[in-house]
Short mmCIF file of C-alpha atoms in Angstrom, two decimals:
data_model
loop_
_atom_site.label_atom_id
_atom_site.label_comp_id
_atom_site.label_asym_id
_atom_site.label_seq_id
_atom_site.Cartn_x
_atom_site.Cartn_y
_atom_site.Cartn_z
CA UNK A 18 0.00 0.00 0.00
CA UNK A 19 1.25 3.27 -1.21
CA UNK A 20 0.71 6.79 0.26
CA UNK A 21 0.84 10.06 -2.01
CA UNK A 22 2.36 12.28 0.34
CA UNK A 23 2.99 15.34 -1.52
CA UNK A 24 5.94 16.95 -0.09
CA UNK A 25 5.94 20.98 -0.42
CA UNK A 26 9.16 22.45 -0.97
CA UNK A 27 9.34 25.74 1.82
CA UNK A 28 10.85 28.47 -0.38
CA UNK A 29 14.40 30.18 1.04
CA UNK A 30 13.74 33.59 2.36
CA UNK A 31 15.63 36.15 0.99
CA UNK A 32 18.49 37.66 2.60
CA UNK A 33 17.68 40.49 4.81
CA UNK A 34 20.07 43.18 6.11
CA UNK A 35 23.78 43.21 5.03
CA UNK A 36 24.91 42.56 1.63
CA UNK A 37 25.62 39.15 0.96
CA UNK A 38 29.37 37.78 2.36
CA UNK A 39 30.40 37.41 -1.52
CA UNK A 40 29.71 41.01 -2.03
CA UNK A 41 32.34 42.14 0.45
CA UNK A 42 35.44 39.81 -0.62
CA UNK A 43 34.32 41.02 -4.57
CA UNK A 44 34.60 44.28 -3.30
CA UNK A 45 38.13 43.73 -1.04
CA UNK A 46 38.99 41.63 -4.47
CA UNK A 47 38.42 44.77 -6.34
CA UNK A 48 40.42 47.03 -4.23
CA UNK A 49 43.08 44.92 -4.18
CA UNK A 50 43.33 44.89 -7.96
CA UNK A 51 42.78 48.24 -8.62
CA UNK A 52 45.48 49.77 -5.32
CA UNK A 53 48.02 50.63 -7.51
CA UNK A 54 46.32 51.92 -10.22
CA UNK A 55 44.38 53.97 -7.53
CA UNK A 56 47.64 55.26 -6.33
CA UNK A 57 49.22 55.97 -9.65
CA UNK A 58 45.57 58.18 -10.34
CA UNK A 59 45.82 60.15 -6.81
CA UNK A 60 49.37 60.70 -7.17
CA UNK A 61 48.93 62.07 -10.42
CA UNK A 62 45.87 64.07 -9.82
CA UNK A 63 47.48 65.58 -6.67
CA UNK A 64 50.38 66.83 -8.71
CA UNK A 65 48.19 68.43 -11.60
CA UNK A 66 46.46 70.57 -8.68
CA UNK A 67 50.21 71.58 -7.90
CA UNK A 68 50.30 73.06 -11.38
CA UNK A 69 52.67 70.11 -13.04
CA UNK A 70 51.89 68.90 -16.26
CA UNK A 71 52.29 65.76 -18.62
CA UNK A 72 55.37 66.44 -20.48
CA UNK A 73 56.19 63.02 -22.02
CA UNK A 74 53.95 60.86 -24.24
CA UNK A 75 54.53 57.58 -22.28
CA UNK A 76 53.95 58.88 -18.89
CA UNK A 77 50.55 60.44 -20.16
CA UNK A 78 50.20 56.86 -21.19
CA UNK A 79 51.00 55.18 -18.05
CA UNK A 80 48.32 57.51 -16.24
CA UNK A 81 45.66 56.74 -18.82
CA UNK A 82 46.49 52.83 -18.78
CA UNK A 83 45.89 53.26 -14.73
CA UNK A 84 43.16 55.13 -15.32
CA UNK A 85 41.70 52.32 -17.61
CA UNK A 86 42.04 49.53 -15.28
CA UNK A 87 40.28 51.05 -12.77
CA UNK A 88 37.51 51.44 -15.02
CA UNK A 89 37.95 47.73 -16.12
CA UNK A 90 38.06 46.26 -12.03
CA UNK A 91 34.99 48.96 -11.14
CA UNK A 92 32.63 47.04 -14.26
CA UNK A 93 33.84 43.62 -13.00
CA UNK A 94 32.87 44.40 -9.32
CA UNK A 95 29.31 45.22 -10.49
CA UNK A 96 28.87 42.31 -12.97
CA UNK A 97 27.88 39.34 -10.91
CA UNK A 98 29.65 36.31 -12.39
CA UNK A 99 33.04 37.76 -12.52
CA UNK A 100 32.14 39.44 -9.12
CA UNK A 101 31.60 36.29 -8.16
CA UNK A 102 35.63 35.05 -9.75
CA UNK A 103 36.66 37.88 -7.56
CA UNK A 104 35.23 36.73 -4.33
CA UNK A 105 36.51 33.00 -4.84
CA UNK A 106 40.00 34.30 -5.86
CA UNK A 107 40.73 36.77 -2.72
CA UNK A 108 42.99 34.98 -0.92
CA UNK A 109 45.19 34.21 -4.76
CA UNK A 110 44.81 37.96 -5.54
CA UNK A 111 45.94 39.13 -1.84
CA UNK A 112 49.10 36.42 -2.46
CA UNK A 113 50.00 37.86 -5.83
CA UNK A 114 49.42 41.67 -4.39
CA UNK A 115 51.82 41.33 -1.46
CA UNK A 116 54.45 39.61 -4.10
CA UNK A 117 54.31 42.05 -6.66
CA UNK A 118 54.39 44.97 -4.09
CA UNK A 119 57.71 43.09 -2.34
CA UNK A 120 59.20 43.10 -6.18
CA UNK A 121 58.54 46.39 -6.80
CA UNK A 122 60.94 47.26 -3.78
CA UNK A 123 63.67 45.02 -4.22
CA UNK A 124 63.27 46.56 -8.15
CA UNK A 125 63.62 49.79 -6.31
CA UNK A 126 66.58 49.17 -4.96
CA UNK A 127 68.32 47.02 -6.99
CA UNK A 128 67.68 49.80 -10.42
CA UNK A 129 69.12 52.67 -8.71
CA UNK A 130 72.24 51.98 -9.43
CA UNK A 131 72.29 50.28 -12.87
CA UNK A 132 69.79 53.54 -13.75
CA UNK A 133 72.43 55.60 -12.94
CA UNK A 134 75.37 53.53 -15.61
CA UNK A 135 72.62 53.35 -18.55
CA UNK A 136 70.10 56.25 -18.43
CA UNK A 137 72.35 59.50 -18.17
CA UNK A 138 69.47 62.34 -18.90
CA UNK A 139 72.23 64.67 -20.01
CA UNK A 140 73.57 62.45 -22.85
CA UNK A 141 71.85 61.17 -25.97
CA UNK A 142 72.65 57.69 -27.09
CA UNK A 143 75.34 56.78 -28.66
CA UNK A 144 74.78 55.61 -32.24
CA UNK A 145 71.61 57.63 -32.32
CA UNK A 146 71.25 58.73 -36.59
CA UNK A 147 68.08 61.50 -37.09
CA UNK A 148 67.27 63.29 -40.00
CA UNK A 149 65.63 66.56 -39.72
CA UNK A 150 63.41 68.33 -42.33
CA UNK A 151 62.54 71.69 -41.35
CA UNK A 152 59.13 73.14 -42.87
CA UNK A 153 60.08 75.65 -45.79
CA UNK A 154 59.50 79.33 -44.40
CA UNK A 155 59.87 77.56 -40.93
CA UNK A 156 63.74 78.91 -39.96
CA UNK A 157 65.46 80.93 -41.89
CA UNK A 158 68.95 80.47 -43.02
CA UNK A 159 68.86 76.53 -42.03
CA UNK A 160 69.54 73.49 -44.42
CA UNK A 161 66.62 72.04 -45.94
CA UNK A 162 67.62 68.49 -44.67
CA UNK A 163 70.28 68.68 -41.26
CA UNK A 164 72.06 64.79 -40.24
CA UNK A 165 72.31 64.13 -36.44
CA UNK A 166 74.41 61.44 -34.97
CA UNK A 167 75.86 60.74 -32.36
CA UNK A 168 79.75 59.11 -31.57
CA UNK A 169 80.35 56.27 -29.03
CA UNK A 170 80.37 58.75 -25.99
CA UNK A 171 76.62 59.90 -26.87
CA UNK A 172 77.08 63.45 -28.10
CA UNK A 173 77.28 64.72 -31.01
CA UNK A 174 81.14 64.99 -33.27
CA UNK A 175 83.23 62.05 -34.06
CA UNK A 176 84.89 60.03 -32.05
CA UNK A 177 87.65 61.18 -29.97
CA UNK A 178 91.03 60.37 -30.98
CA UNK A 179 93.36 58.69 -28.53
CA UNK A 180 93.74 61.08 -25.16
CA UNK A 181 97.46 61.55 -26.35
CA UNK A 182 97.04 62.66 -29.81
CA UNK A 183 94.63 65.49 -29.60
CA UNK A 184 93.74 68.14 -27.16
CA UNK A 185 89.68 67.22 -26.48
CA UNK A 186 87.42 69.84 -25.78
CA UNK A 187 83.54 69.38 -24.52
CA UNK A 188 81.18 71.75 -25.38
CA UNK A 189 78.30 72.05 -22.29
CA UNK A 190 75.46 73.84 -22.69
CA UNK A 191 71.45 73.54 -23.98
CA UNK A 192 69.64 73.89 -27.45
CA UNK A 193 72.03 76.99 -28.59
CA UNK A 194 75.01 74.27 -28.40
CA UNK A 195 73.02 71.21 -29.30
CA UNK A 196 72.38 73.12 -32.57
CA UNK A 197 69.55 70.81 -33.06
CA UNK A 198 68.82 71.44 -36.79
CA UNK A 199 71.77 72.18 -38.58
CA UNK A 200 73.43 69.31 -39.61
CA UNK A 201 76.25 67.68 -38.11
CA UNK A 202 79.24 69.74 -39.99
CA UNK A 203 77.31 73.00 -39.09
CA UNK A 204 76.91 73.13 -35.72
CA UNK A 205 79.21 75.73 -33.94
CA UNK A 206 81.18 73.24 -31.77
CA UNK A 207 81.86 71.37 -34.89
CA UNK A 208 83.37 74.59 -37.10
CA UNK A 209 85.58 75.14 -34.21
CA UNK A 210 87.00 72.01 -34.69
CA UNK A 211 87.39 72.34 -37.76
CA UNK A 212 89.19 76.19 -37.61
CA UNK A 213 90.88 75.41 -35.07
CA UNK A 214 92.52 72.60 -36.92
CA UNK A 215 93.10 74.16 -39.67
CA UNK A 216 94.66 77.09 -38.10
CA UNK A 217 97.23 75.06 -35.91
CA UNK A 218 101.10 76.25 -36.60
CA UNK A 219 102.98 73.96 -39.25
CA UNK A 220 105.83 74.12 -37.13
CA UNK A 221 104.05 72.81 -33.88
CA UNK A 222 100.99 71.14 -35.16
CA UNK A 223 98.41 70.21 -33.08
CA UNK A 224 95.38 67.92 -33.13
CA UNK A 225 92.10 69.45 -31.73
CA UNK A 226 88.90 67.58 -31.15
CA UNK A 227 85.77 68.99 -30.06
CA UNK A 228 82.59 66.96 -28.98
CA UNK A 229 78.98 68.80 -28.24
CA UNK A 230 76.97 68.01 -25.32
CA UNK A 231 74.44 70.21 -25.46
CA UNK A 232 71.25 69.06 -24.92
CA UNK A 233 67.88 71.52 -25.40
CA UNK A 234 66.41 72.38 -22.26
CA UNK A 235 69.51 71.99 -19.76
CA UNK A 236 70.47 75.33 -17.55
CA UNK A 237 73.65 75.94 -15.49
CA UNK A 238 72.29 73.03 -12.93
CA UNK A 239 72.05 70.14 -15.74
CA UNK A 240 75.38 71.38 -16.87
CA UNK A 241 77.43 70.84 -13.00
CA UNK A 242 75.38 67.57 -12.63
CA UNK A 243 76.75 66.06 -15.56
CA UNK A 244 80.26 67.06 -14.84
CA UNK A 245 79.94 66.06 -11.48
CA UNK A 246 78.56 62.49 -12.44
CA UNK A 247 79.87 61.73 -16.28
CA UNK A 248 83.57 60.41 -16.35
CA UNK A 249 83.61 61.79 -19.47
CA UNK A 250 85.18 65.15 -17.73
CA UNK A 251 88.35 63.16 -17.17
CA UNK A 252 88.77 62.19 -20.71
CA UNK A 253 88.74 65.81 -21.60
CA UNK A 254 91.04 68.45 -21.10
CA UNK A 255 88.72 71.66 -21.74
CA UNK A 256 85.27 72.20 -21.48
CA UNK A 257 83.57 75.11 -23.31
CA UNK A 258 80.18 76.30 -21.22
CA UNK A 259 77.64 78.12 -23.10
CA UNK A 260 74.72 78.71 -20.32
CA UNK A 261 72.06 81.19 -19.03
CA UNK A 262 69.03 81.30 -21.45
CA UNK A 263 67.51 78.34 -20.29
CA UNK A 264 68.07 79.64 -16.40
CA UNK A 265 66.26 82.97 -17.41
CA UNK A 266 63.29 81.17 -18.89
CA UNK A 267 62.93 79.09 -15.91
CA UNK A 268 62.82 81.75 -13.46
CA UNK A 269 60.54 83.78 -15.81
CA UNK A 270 58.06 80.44 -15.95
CA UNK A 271 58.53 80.35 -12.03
CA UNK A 272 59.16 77.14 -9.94
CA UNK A 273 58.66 73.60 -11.25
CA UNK A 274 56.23 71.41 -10.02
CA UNK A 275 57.38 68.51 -8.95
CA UNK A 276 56.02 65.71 -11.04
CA UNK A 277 54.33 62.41 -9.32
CA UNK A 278 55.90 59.83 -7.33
CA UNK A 279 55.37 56.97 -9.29
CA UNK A 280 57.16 59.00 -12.47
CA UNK A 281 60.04 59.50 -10.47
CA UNK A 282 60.48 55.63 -9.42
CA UNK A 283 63.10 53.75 -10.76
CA UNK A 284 60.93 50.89 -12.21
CA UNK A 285 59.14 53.31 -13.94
CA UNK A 286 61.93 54.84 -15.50
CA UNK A 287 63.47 51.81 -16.37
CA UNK A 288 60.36 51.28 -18.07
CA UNK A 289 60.91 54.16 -20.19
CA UNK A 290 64.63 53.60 -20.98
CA UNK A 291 63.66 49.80 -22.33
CA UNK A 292 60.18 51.21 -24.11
CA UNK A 293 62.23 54.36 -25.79
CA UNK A 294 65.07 52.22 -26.55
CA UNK A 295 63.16 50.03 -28.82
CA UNK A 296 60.82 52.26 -30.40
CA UNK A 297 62.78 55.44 -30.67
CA UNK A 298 66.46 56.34 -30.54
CA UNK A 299 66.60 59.24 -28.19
CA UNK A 300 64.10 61.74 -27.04
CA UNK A 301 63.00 63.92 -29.49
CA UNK A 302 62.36 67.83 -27.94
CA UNK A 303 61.37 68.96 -31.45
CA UNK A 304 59.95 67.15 -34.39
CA UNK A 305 61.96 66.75 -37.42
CA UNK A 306 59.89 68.81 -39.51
CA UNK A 307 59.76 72.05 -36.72
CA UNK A 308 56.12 72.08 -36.59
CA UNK A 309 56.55 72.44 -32.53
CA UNK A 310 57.65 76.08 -33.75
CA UNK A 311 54.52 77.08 -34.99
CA UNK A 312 52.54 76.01 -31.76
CA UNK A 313 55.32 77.79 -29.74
CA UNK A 314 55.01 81.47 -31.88
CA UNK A 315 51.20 80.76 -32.18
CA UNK A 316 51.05 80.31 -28.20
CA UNK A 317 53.31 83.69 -27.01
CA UNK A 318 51.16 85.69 -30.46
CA UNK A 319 47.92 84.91 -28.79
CA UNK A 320 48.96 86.13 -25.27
CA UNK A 321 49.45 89.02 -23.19
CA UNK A 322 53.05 90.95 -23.58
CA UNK A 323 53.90 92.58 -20.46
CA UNK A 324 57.19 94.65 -19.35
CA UNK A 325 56.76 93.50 -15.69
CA UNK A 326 59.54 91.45 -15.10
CA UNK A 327 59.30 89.10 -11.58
CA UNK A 328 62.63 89.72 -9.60
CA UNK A 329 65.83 88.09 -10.78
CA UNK A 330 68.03 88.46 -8.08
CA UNK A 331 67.50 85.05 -6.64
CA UNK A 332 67.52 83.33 -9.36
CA UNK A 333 70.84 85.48 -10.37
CA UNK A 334 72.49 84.00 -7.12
CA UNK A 335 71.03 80.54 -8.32
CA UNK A 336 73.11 80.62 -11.59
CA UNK A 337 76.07 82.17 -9.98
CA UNK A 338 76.45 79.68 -7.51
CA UNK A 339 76.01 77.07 -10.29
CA UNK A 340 78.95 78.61 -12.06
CA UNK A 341 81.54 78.93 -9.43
CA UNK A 342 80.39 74.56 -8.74
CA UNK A 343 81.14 74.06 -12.47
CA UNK A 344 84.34 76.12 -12.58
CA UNK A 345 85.47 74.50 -8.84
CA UNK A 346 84.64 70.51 -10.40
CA UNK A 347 86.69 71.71 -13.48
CA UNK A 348 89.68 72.28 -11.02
CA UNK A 349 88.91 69.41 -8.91
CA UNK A 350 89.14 67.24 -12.42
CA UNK A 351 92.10 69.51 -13.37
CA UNK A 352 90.33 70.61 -16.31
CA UNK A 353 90.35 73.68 -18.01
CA UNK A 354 86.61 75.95 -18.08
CA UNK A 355 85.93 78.49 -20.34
CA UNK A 356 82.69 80.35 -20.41
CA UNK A 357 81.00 81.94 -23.80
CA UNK A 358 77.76 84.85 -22.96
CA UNK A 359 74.61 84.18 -24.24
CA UNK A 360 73.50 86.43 -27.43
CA UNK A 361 69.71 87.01 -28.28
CA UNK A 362 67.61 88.12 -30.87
CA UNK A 363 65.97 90.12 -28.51
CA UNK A 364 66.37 93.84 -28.05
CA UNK A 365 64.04 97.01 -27.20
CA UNK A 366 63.03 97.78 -31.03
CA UNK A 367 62.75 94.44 -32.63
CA UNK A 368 60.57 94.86 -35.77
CA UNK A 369 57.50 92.95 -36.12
CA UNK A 370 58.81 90.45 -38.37
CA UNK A 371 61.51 89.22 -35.78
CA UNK A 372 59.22 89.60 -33.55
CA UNK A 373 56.70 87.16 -34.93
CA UNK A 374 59.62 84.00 -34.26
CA UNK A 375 59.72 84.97 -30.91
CA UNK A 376 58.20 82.12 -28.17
CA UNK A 377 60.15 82.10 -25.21
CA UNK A 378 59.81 84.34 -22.28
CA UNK A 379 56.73 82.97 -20.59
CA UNK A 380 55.71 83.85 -17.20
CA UNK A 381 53.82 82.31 -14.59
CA UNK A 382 50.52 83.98 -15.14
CA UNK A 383 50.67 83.12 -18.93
CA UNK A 384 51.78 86.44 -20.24
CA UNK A 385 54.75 86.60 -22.30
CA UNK A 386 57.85 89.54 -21.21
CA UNK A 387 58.49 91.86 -24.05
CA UNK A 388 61.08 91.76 -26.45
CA UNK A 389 63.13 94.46 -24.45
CA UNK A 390 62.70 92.94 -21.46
CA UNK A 391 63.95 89.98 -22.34
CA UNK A 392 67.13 91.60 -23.47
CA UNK A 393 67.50 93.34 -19.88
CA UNK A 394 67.42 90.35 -18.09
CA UNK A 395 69.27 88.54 -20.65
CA UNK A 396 72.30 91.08 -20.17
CA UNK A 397 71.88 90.58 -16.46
CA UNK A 398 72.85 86.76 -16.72
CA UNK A 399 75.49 87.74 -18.82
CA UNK A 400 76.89 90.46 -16.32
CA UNK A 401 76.42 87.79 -13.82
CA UNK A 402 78.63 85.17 -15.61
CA UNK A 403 80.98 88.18 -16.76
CA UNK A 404 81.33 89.04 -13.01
CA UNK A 405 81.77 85.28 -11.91
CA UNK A 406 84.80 84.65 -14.42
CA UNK A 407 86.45 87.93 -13.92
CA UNK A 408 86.30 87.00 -9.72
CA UNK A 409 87.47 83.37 -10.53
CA UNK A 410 90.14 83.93 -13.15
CA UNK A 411 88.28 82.10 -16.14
CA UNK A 412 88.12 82.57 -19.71
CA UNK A 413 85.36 84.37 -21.02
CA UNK A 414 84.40 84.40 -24.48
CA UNK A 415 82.30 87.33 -25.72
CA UNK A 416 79.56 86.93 -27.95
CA UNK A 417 77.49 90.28 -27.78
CA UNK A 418 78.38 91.39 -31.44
CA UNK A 419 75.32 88.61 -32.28
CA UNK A 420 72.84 90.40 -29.84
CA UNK A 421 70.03 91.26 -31.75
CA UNK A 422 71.44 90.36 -35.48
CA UNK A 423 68.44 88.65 -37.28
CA UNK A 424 70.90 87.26 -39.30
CA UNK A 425 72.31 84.79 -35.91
CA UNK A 426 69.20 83.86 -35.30
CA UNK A 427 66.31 81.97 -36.51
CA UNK A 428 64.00 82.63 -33.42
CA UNK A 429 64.87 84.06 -29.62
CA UNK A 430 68.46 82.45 -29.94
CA UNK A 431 69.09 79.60 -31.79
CA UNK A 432 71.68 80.19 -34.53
CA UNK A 433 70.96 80.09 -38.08
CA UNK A 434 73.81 78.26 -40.39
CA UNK A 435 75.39 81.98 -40.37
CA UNK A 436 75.13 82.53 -36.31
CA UNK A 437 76.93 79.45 -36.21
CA UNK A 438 79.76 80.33 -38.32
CA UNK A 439 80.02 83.51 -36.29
CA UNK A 440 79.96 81.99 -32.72
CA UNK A 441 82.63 79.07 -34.20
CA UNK A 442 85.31 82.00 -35.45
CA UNK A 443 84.68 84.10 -32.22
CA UNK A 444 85.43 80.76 -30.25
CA UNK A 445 88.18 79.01 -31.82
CA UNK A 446 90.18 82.60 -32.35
CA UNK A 447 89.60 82.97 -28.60
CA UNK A 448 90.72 79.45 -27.73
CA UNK A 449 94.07 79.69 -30.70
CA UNK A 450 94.75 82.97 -28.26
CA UNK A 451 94.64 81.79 -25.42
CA UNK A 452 96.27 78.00 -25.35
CA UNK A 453 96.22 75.78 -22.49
CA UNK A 454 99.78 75.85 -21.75
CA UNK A 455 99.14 72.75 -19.30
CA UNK A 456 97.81 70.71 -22.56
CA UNK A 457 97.57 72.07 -25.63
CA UNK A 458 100.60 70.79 -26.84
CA UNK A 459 99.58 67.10 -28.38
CA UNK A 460 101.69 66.32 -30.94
CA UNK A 461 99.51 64.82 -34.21
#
């Protein structure tokens, strides 16, 4: 005998109250993932409220990557299956997070130093090869094609001969010695080779080489760190410093913001190093055609121009301390320092042609200083370096017969083909007047 005994299933009451316990490890999941990104985003955002700004494509693309993923861990915490992934793989994710946080410190430590061999910021690499194509109308009195490369040491020149064959000078300085777009035989530092060469005695001859450093963008500071960390400065027995316009513009512009944390680490910049050695040779400050000119004369045309300079008298002690530290590491290094002045386009009645290649001279409101202006404080750098030498004892070559020639310059102070030839023959006469009786005397 059979009974139908219907069995009645009692439904499950729904959970009242707190979120279910899968919700909370999704969500501790979640954070886990997305901590450094988070941290990269904060870090970056507090910085951009301190006025800093994305100067380099791959960090932009670093913050927008972290940026990204938190986007990508924020959808998968409110999707319930892979919510669900998350809150069964906590205790994994925690694992990994406290192992790739441990790795990122021993990176920390162990990249310092190997950072410091491979990624010198004031050198270009060697066997770097760029071609550059300037826009027609773009600079005047410059090549329609310009070769860079660079020699074995990083800089631009040939090789340097054997210590004992040649006396080696190293030219120091920023764009106005880099010489960025004229080519390679047309650059000042390379002319003086070449003149100086040419005018050694027959009776005495001498072998000269000359090797350019200059980098755009580096003031007086760049130019002491590098001697005080290349040993390139004892394989050289005179360095030729060409410095100041890139200290005025930064004290016109006002302090620097410094940039985020993360930017700054060493596995980041490591990062960079391996990512810019593979896709491009070098970092590139302007393009090879000069279109970053345009932007730069549009930017200064479309602003204010005001003859209210900010005061210049710390930033006057700033590069006159800098000076004396290059000249004292020169002695320390028993190398000889010479010093050139800085010549402008600028002066008080510029026409408005010159005036339209103008773009530096920026100031921390966003108005631009005046053409004039700019010339007075450019003389006061050069009074400063004038004053500097004279206390010291140091060479000083002067190069105010260029101030305010259009025909030296292609904007604010970069030389055209014709500025170079000018600053070369002002230099190398100097230099054939004034030997280095300590060295100059390698015999060829």
């Amino acid at each position: 005998m059979t009974s139908d005994a219907t069995v009645v299933a009692t439904p499950r009451q729904p959970h009242v109250g707190a979120p279910p316990a899968n919700w909370f490890r999704a969500l501790l999941a979640g954070l886990v993932l997305a901590a450094p990104a988070l941290l990269v985003t904060v870090d970056s955002a507090l910085a951009y409220a301190r006025g800093w700004r994305f100067s380099s494509r791959f960090d932009l693309s670093g913050a927008l990557a972290a940026a990204a993923w938190l986007l990508v861990v924020a959808v998968a915490c409110l999707v319930p299956a892979s919510r669900r992934r998350l809150a069964v793989k906590l205790p994994q994710l925690l694992a990994l997070s406290l192992s790739v946080c441990a790795g990122w410190l021993a990176s920390e430590l162990a990249l310092g130093p190997l950072l410091e061999r491979i990624d010198n910021p004031y050198l270009s690499r060697p066997g770097l090869t760029r071609v550059y194509r300037p826009l027609p109308g773009m600079m005047r009195d410059v090549g329609p094609e310009s070769h860079v490369r660079t020699n074995s040491w990083g800089m631009r020149g040939s090789d340097p001969p054997p210590r004992e064959t040649a006396y080696r000078i190293l030219c120091l300085g920023g764009s106005t010695t880099a010489c960025t777009y004229l080519d390679d035989t047309k650059t000042w530092p390379a002319l003086v080779e070449s003149r100086m060469q040419s005018s050694a005695s027959t009776e005495k001859p001498a072998r000269f080489w000359v090797g350019n450093a200059g980098l755009p963008g580096l003031r007086s500071m760049e130019n002491l760190r590098f001697l005080q960390q290349s040993q390139r400065v004892n394989e050289v027995d005179c360095v030729v410093v060409q410095t100041g316009v890139n200290d005025l513009i930064s004290c016109l512009a006002g302090l620097r913001p410094a940039p985020p944390l993360w930017i700054r680490s060493h596995v980041w910049r490591m990062a960079h190093v391996i990512i810019r050695s593979s896709i491009e040779s070098g970092t590139l400050v302007e393009d090879a055609a000069g279109d970053v000119y345009r932007r730069r004369r549009a930017i200064r045309q479309a602003a204010a121009i005001s003859d209210d300079a900010p005061p210049l008298e710390p930033c006057l002690q700033n590069f006159a301390d800098n000076i004396q530290a290059i000249i004292e590491v020169c002695r320390q290094h028993h190398v000889r320092a010479v010093f050139t002045t800085q010549p402008v386009l600028w002066r008080a009645d510029l026409d408005a042609q010159n005036e339209s290649l103008l773009w530096f001279g920026q100031l921390a409101d966003g108005r631009f200083l005046s053409a004039r202006m700019l010339r007075a404080a450019a003389d006061q750098y050069n009074d400063t370096l004038r004053n500097v030498c004279a206390s010291e004892g140091i060479g000083l070559i002067d190069l105010d017969e260029l101030n305010g020639d259009p025909t030296a310059f292609y904007d604010d102070c970069h030389f055209t083909e014709t500025g170079a030839r000018r600053v070369a023959q002002l230099v190398a006469e100097w230099l054939l007047e004034h030997p280095d009786d300590a060295r100059s005397g390698a015999e060829s």
